[in-house]
Coordinates of C-alpha atoms in Angstrom, one line a residue:
M1 CA 52.3 35.8 90.8
K2 CA 48.8 35.6 92.2
K3 CA 48.8 31.6 91.8
I4 CA 52.3 31.9 93.7
F5 CA 50.6 34.0 96.3
T6 CA 47.6 31.6 96.7
L7 CA 50.0 28.6 97.2
I8 CA 51.8 30.6 100.1
V9 CA 48.7 31.4 101.9
M10 CA 47.7 27.4 101.4
L11 CA 51.0 26.4 102.7
A12 CA 50.8 28.6 105.8
A13 CA 47.2 27.5 106.5
T14 CA 48.5 23.7 106.2
L15 CA 51.6 24.5 108.4
G16 CA 49.3 26.2 111.1
M17 CA 46.6 23.3 111.1
Q18 CA 49.7 20.6 111.4
A19 CA 51.0 22.8 114.3
Q20 CA 47.5 22.7 116.5
D21 CA 47.9 20.9 119.6
T22 CA 45.4 17.9 120.5
W23 CA 43.9 18.0 124.1
T24 CA 42.9 14.5 125.6
V25 CA 41.2 13.8 128.6
A26 CA 42.8 10.8 130.5
G27 CA 41.5 9.2 134.0
Q28 CA 39.7 6.6 135.5
K29 CA 37.5 4.3 133.3
A30 CA 34.3 4.7 135.1
I31 CA 34.0 8.4 134.0
L32 CA 35.9 8.1 130.7
G33 CA 35.2 4.7 129.1
V34 CA 38.7 3.8 129.3
D35 CA 41.5 3.7 132.1
W36 CA 44.1 6.2 132.1
A37 CA 44.6 5.9 128.3
P38 CA 46.3 9.5 127.0
S39 CA 46.4 7.9 123.1
D40 CA 42.7 7.4 123.2
A41 CA 41.3 9.5 120.5
T42 CA 37.5 9.2 121.8
N43 CA 38.3 11.4 124.6
D44 CA 39.9 14.0 122.4
M45 CA 38.6 17.4 123.4
T46 CA 37.3 19.8 120.9
S47 CA 37.5 23.9 120.8
T48 CA 36.2 26.8 118.3
D49 CA 38.9 29.3 119.3
D50 CA 42.0 26.9 120.1
V51 CA 42.1 28.0 123.7
N52 CA 39.0 26.6 125.4
F53 CA 38.5 22.9 125.2
T54 CA 35.6 20.7 126.2
L55 CA 34.7 16.9 126.1
T56 CA 31.2 15.6 127.0
K57 CA 30.7 12.0 128.1
T58 CA 26.9 10.9 128.1
G59 CA 25.5 7.9 129.8
M60 CA 28.3 7.0 132.4
M61 CA 27.4 4.8 134.9
V62 CA 29.2 6.0 138.0
K63 CA 29.5 4.8 141.7
A64 CA 29.6 7.5 144.1
G65 CA 33.3 8.3 145.0
N66 CA 36.5 10.5 144.0
Y67 CA 37.6 10.0 140.5
G68 CA 41.0 11.3 139.3
Y69 CA 41.8 12.4 135.5
K70 CA 44.1 15.0 133.9
V71 CA 44.4 16.7 130.4
V72 CA 47.1 15.6 128.3
K73 CA 48.9 17.3 125.4
N74 CA 49.4 15.6 122.0
H75 CA 48.4 12.0 123.3
A76 CA 51.5 11.5 125.5
W77 CA 52.2 12.1 129.4
D78 CA 55.0 14.4 128.5
E79 CA 52.7 17.4 129.1
A80 CA 49.7 17.0 131.3
Y81 CA 47.7 19.1 133.7
P82 CA 47.2 19.7 136.6
A83 CA 50.8 18.3 137.8
D84 CA 48.8 16.2 140.6
N85 CA 45.4 14.2 139.6
A86 CA 42.3 16.7 139.2
V87 CA 39.4 14.9 141.1
L88 CA 35.5 14.7 140.2
P89 CA 33.7 13.6 143.1
I90 CA 30.3 12.2 142.5
A91 CA 28.0 12.1 145.3
E92 CA 26.0 9.3 144.4
D93 CA 25.4 6.2 142.4
G94 CA 23.9 7.1 138.8
E95 CA 24.1 7.8 135.3
Y96 CA 25.8 11.0 134.5
T97 CA 26.3 13.4 131.8
I98 CA 29.9 14.6 132.3
V99 CA 31.5 17.8 130.9
F100 CA 35.2 18.3 131.2
S101 CA 36.6 21.9 130.2
F102 CA 40.3 23.1 129.9
N103 CA 41.7 26.4 129.3
A104 CA 45.1 26.0 127.0
T105 CA 46.6 29.3 128.1
T106 CA 46.1 29.2 131.7
H107 CA 45.9 25.2 132.0
D108 CA 43.0 25.3 134.2
V109 CA 41.1 22.0 134.3
D110 CA 37.4 21.5 135.5
A111 CA 34.8 18.8 135.2
Q112 CA 30.8 19.0 136.0
A113 CA 28.9 16.0 136.7
T114 CA 24.8 15.9 136.0
K115 CA 22.9 13.1 137.1
T116 CA 20.8 11.8 134.4
G117 CA 19.1 8.8 135.7
A118 CA 19.7 5.7 138.0
Y119 CA 22.9 3.6 138.4
V120 CA 22.7 0.3 136.5
G121 CA 25.8 -2.0 137.0
P122 CA 26.8 -4.8 134.8
S123 CA 25.1 -8.1 135.3
T124 CA 28.3 -9.7 136.5
S125 CA 31.3 -8.5 137.7
D126 CA 34.7 -9.0 135.6
W127 CA 37.8 -9.2 138.0
F128 CA 41.3 -8.8 137.1
V129 CA 44.5 -8.9 138.7
A130 CA 46.8 -6.2 138.3
G131 CA 50.3 -5.9 139.6
A132 CA 54.2 -5.9 138.8
K133 CA 55.1 -7.2 135.3
E134 CA 57.3 -10.0 136.4
L135 CA 54.3 -11.6 138.0
L136 CA 51.6 -10.9 135.8
G137 CA 53.1 -10.3 132.3
V138 CA 52.0 -6.6 132.2
E139 CA 52.9 -3.6 134.5
W140 CA 49.7 -2.7 136.6
S141 CA 46.9 -3.1 133.8
A142 CA 43.4 -2.9 135.2
D143 CA 42.0 -4.5 132.3
A144 CA 44.5 -6.8 130.6
E145 CA 42.5 -9.8 129.3
E146 CA 45.4 -12.2 129.9
N147 CA 44.6 -11.6 133.6
K148 CA 41.1 -11.5 133.8
M149 CA 39.6 -14.0 136.4
T150 CA 37.2 -17.0 135.9
T151 CA 34.2 -17.9 138.1
E152 CA 31.5 -20.7 138.2
D153 CA 29.4 -19.2 140.6
G154 CA 29.6 -15.3 140.2
K155 CA 31.2 -15.4 143.8
I156 CA 34.5 -17.0 143.6
Y157 CA 37.1 -15.7 141.1
K158 CA 40.2 -17.4 140.2
L159 CA 43.3 -17.0 137.9
V160 CA 46.2 -19.2 137.5
K161 CA 49.5 -18.2 136.2
T162 CA 52.0 -21.2 135.1
G163 CA 55.8 -20.6 134.4
V164 CA 56.2 -17.5 136.5
A165 CA 60.1 -16.9 137.2
L166 CA 60.1 -15.4 140.8
N167 CA 63.4 -14.5 142.9
V168 CA 63.7 -14.8 146.7
E169 CA 63.7 -11.6 149.1
T170 CA 61.8 -9.9 146.4
P171 CA 58.5 -8.3 146.8
Y172 CA 55.7 -8.8 144.0
P173 CA 52.8 -6.5 144.5
F174 CA 49.4 -6.8 142.9
K175 CA 45.7 -6.1 143.6
F176 CA 42.6 -7.4 142.5
V177 CA 40.5 -5.2 140.0
Q178 CA 36.6 -5.3 139.8
N179 CA 35.1 -4.2 136.3
G180 CA 38.6 -2.7 134.9
S181 CA 38.3 0.7 137.2
W182 CA 41.0 1.2 139.9
L183 CA 37.9 2.3 142.0
G184 CA 36.6 -0.6 142.4
N185 CA 39.9 -2.6 143.6
M186 CA 40.5 -4.6 146.5
G187 CA 44.0 -4.6 148.2
E188 CA 45.5 -5.7 151.6
G189 CA 43.8 -3.9 154.5
A190 CA 40.5 -2.2 154.9
L191 CA 38.8 -1.3 151.9
G192 CA 37.1 1.8 153.1
D193 CA 34.1 3.7 151.4
T194 CA 36.1 4.0 148.1
G195 CA 37.2 0.4 147.9
M196 CA 40.7 1.0 148.3
G197 CA 43.1 -1.0 149.9
G198 CA 47.1 -1.3 150.2
N199 CA 49.0 -3.7 147.8
F200 CA 48.9 -7.5 148.3
E201 CA 52.7 -8.6 148.1
L202 CA 53.9 -12.1 147.4
Y203 CA 56.9 -13.3 148.3
V204 CA 58.7 -16.9 147.6
D205 CA 61.3 -18.8 149.9
A206 CA 63.4 -19.6 147.2
P207 CA 64.1 -18.8 143.6
G208 CA 62.5 -21.0 140.8
I209 CA 59.6 -21.1 138.3
Y210 CA 56.2 -21.2 140.0
T211 CA 52.5 -21.6 139.3
V212 CA 50.6 -18.9 140.8
T213 CA 47.0 -18.7 141.8
F214 CA 45.0 -15.7 142.9
T215 CA 41.3 -16.3 144.3
A216 CA 38.8 -13.2 145.1
N217 CA 35.6 -13.5 147.0
E218 CA 33.2 -10.8 145.6
E219 CA 31.2 -11.1 148.9
T220 CA 33.5 -11.0 151.5
M221 CA 35.8 -8.8 149.6
I222 CA 38.8 -11.2 150.6
G223 CA 41.6 -12.1 148.5
T224 CA 44.4 -14.7 148.3
V225 CA 47.4 -15.9 146.6
S226 CA 49.6 -18.9 146.8
A227 CA 52.5 -20.2 144.8
V228 CA 53.9 -23.5 144.1
K229 CA 57.3 -23.9 142.8
T230 CA 57.6 -26.1 139.8
G231 CA 61.4 -25.9 138.5
D232 CA 64.4 -24.0 139.3
A233 CA 65.5 -20.6 138.0
E234 CA 68.8 -18.7 138.2
F235 CA 68.7 -15.0 138.7
G236 CA 71.8 -12.6 137.9
E237 CA 72.5 -9.3 139.7
K238 CA 69.7 -7.0 139.7
T239 CA 69.9 -3.8 137.4
W240 CA 68.6 -0.6 139.5
T241 CA 67.2 2.3 137.7
I242 CA 66.3 5.8 138.7
C243 CA 62.8 6.9 138.0
G244 CA 61.0 10.1 139.0
E245 CA 59.9 13.6 137.8
K246 CA 61.0 14.3 134.2
D247 CA 62.7 17.3 135.0
L248 CA 65.3 15.5 137.3
C249 CA 65.2 12.3 135.6
G250 CA 65.0 13.0 132.2
S251 CA 61.9 10.8 131.6
D252 CA 58.7 10.5 133.7
W253 CA 58.7 7.8 136.2
N254 CA 60.0 5.7 133.6
P255 CA 61.5 2.4 135.4
E256 CA 62.3 1.1 131.6
D257 CA 64.4 3.9 131.0
T258 CA 67.9 2.2 130.6
S259 CA 69.6 5.7 130.6
N260 CA 69.1 6.0 134.2
D261 CA 70.4 2.5 134.9
M262 CA 72.9 3.0 137.9
E263 CA 76.5 1.9 138.2
K264 CA 78.0 -0.8 140.4
V265 CA 80.6 1.0 142.4
D266 CA 81.2 -1.3 145.2
E267 CA 79.7 -4.7 146.5
G268 CA 75.9 -3.6 146.7
V269 CA 76.6 -0.1 146.0
F270 CA 75.0 1.7 143.1
E271 CA 75.4 5.5 141.8
L272 CA 74.2 7.3 138.7
T273 CA 75.4 11.0 138.0
R274 CA 73.0 13.0 135.5
A275 CA 75.0 15.8 134.6
N276 CA 74.0 19.3 133.1
V277 CA 70.3 19.1 134.7
E278 CA 68.3 22.4 134.8
L279 CA 66.5 22.7 137.9
K280 CA 64.2 24.7 139.9
A281 CA 64.3 25.8 143.3
K282 CA 62.1 23.2 144.5
D283 CA 61.4 19.6 145.9
Y284 CA 61.8 16.8 143.3
S285 CA 60.5 13.4 144.1
Y286 CA 62.2 10.1 142.7
K287 CA 62.3 6.3 143.4
V288 CA 64.7 3.5 142.5
A289 CA 63.4 0.6 140.7
A290 CA 64.8 -3.2 140.2
N291 CA 64.9 -4.8 137.0
H292 CA 63.0 -2.0 134.9
S293 CA 59.8 -2.5 136.5
W294 CA 57.7 -1.3 139.6
G295 CA 57.5 -4.7 140.9
E296 CA 60.1 -3.8 143.4
S297 CA 60.9 -0.1 144.2
Y298 CA 62.5 2.0 147.3
G299 CA 62.2 5.4 148.1
N300 CA 62.4 6.9 151.7
E301 CA 62.7 4.7 155.2
S302 CA 58.8 5.4 155.0
G303 CA 58.0 3.6 151.7
Q304 CA 57.2 7.0 150.0
N305 CA 59.0 8.8 147.4
Q306 CA 62.3 10.2 148.0
V307 CA 62.6 13.8 147.8
L308 CA 65.6 16.0 146.8
T309 CA 65.1 19.7 147.6
V310 CA 67.0 22.1 145.6
T311 CA 67.6 25.4 147.2
A312 CA 68.4 27.7 143.9
D313 CA 67.5 27.7 140.1
G314 CA 70.4 26.5 138.3
T315 CA 72.2 23.7 136.1
Y316 CA 73.5 20.8 138.2
D317 CA 75.4 17.5 138.0
V318 CA 72.9 15.2 140.3
T319 CA 74.4 12.1 141.7
F320 CA 72.1 9.3 143.1
S321 CA 73.3 6.7 145.4
F322 CA 71.7 3.4 146.4
I323 CA 72.5 0.7 149.1
V324 CA 70.9 -2.5 148.5
A325 CA 71.3 -4.2 152.0
T326 CA 69.8 -1.0 153.8
K327 CA 67.6 0.0 150.7
T328 CA 69.2 3.3 151.3
L329 CA 68.6 5.8 148.4
D330 CA 69.9 9.5 148.4
A331 CA 70.9 12.1 145.9
G332 CA 72.9 15.2 146.0
Y333 CA 73.7 18.2 143.6
E334 CA 76.5 20.3 142.7
T335 CA 76.7 23.3 140.3
T336 CA 78.2 22.2 136.9
G337 CA 81.8 22.5 136.8
I338 CA 82.4 22.9 140.2
E339 CA 83.8 19.9 142.6
A340 CA 81.5 20.6 145.4
V341 CA 80.0 23.3 147.7
T342 CA 81.6 24.0 151.1
V343 CA 79.4 24.8 153.9
K344 CA 79.5 24.9 157.6
I345 CA 78.5 21.9 159.0
K346 CA 75.5 22.0 161.9
P347 CA 76.5 19.9 165.0
S348 CA 73.1 18.2 164.5
A349 CA 73.2 17.2 161.1
A350 CA 72.9 13.8 159.2
I351 CA 76.2 13.2 156.9
Y352 CA 76.6 10.1 154.7
N353 CA 79.8 9.4 152.4
L354 CA 79.3 8.7 148.8
Q355 CA 78.6 4.9 149.6
G356 CA 75.7 6.5 151.7
Q357 CA 77.3 5.1 155.2
R358 CA 76.5 7.6 158.0
I359 CA 79.7 9.9 159.1
D360 CA 80.5 12.0 161.8
Q361 CA 81.9 15.3 161.8
N362 CA 85.6 14.6 161.9
Y363 CA 85.4 12.9 158.4
R364 CA 87.4 15.0 155.7
G365 CA 86.4 15.1 151.9
I366 CA 83.3 15.0 149.9
A367 CA 80.1 14.2 151.7
I368 CA 76.2 14.5 151.4
M369 CA 74.1 16.6 153.9
D370 CA 70.5 17.8 153.4
G371 CA 70.5 16.3 149.7
R372 CA 73.1 18.1 148.6
K373 CA 77.4 17.4 148.1
V374 CA 79.7 19.5 150.7
V375 CA 83.3 19.5 151.3
M376 CA 84.5 18.6 154.8
K377 CA 87.8 20.3 155.6

């Protein structure tokens, strides 16, 4: 009997150990050694009470600026805190010891940086090109070896990509990234104090196979790109996929999630309905992406994320619609099991049919107003 009791105690202890969660800090390379890598066990936090966790990074060479980070659960993005990135401000260039802290109960995160010495930068820079998967083979990787640029004088850097299939009227975004860190990146527009610019975008005049040459000048911080067609290529109709917040889309900002592929309902019109979605009364962000990549994506008219506003907690059927010609993306929701919600139409309201076309108040049937389906009688 004593042996059986001992085995039960050992089994309970083993199960308790297996159930313990791992908390990891993921963020910018300058403060963590790797760039936004939730699976990197070297940045796992430790704890003595399974509530308060810490991670200490020593000898980190950090330039002045603001650095983003999160704390993730069990090496995955499914649960990460805070919802928006936490920011560690660094006032001046230097060598730092950085202590990250996290409370597993309250989900509070913090980081404190102590300067321990002078900044010593790399003897030469490494420059990479990061951007759309169709253009560079990998999706927005700041330090992919296959996209590392070469230099002969330490000033002018170059990368040549051959056999790249590019389509007409499609934007292919990219940036130049210094030393594998997003803080030192060069995009289009003024760099400013943080070295940040908007994305460059490459367009081609005809579909085909291209040789693409990227050039970056470290002294002037000017980047260029050119594309020379070397062969023909045929492209089928694009696949359009909804991606956004996990509660709304089932996966977290994942353009490769085929379960969110939209269905063609008319020429140039695509729809997706996600049934029985449990939503809170809040705003949810989303976009539509082409061909399972961030290379081409659309949100609202300003190019930012589109937003669906839910006015009450509940379980809903959510219908997304996208018009290719006008790049109009919209969504509406209805309570599960109810055809639509009948509301009084405001005289100034913008109203759309299910194809995303603007309609007036004389329309009869199901329409979309203020992001939700309504019945117009």
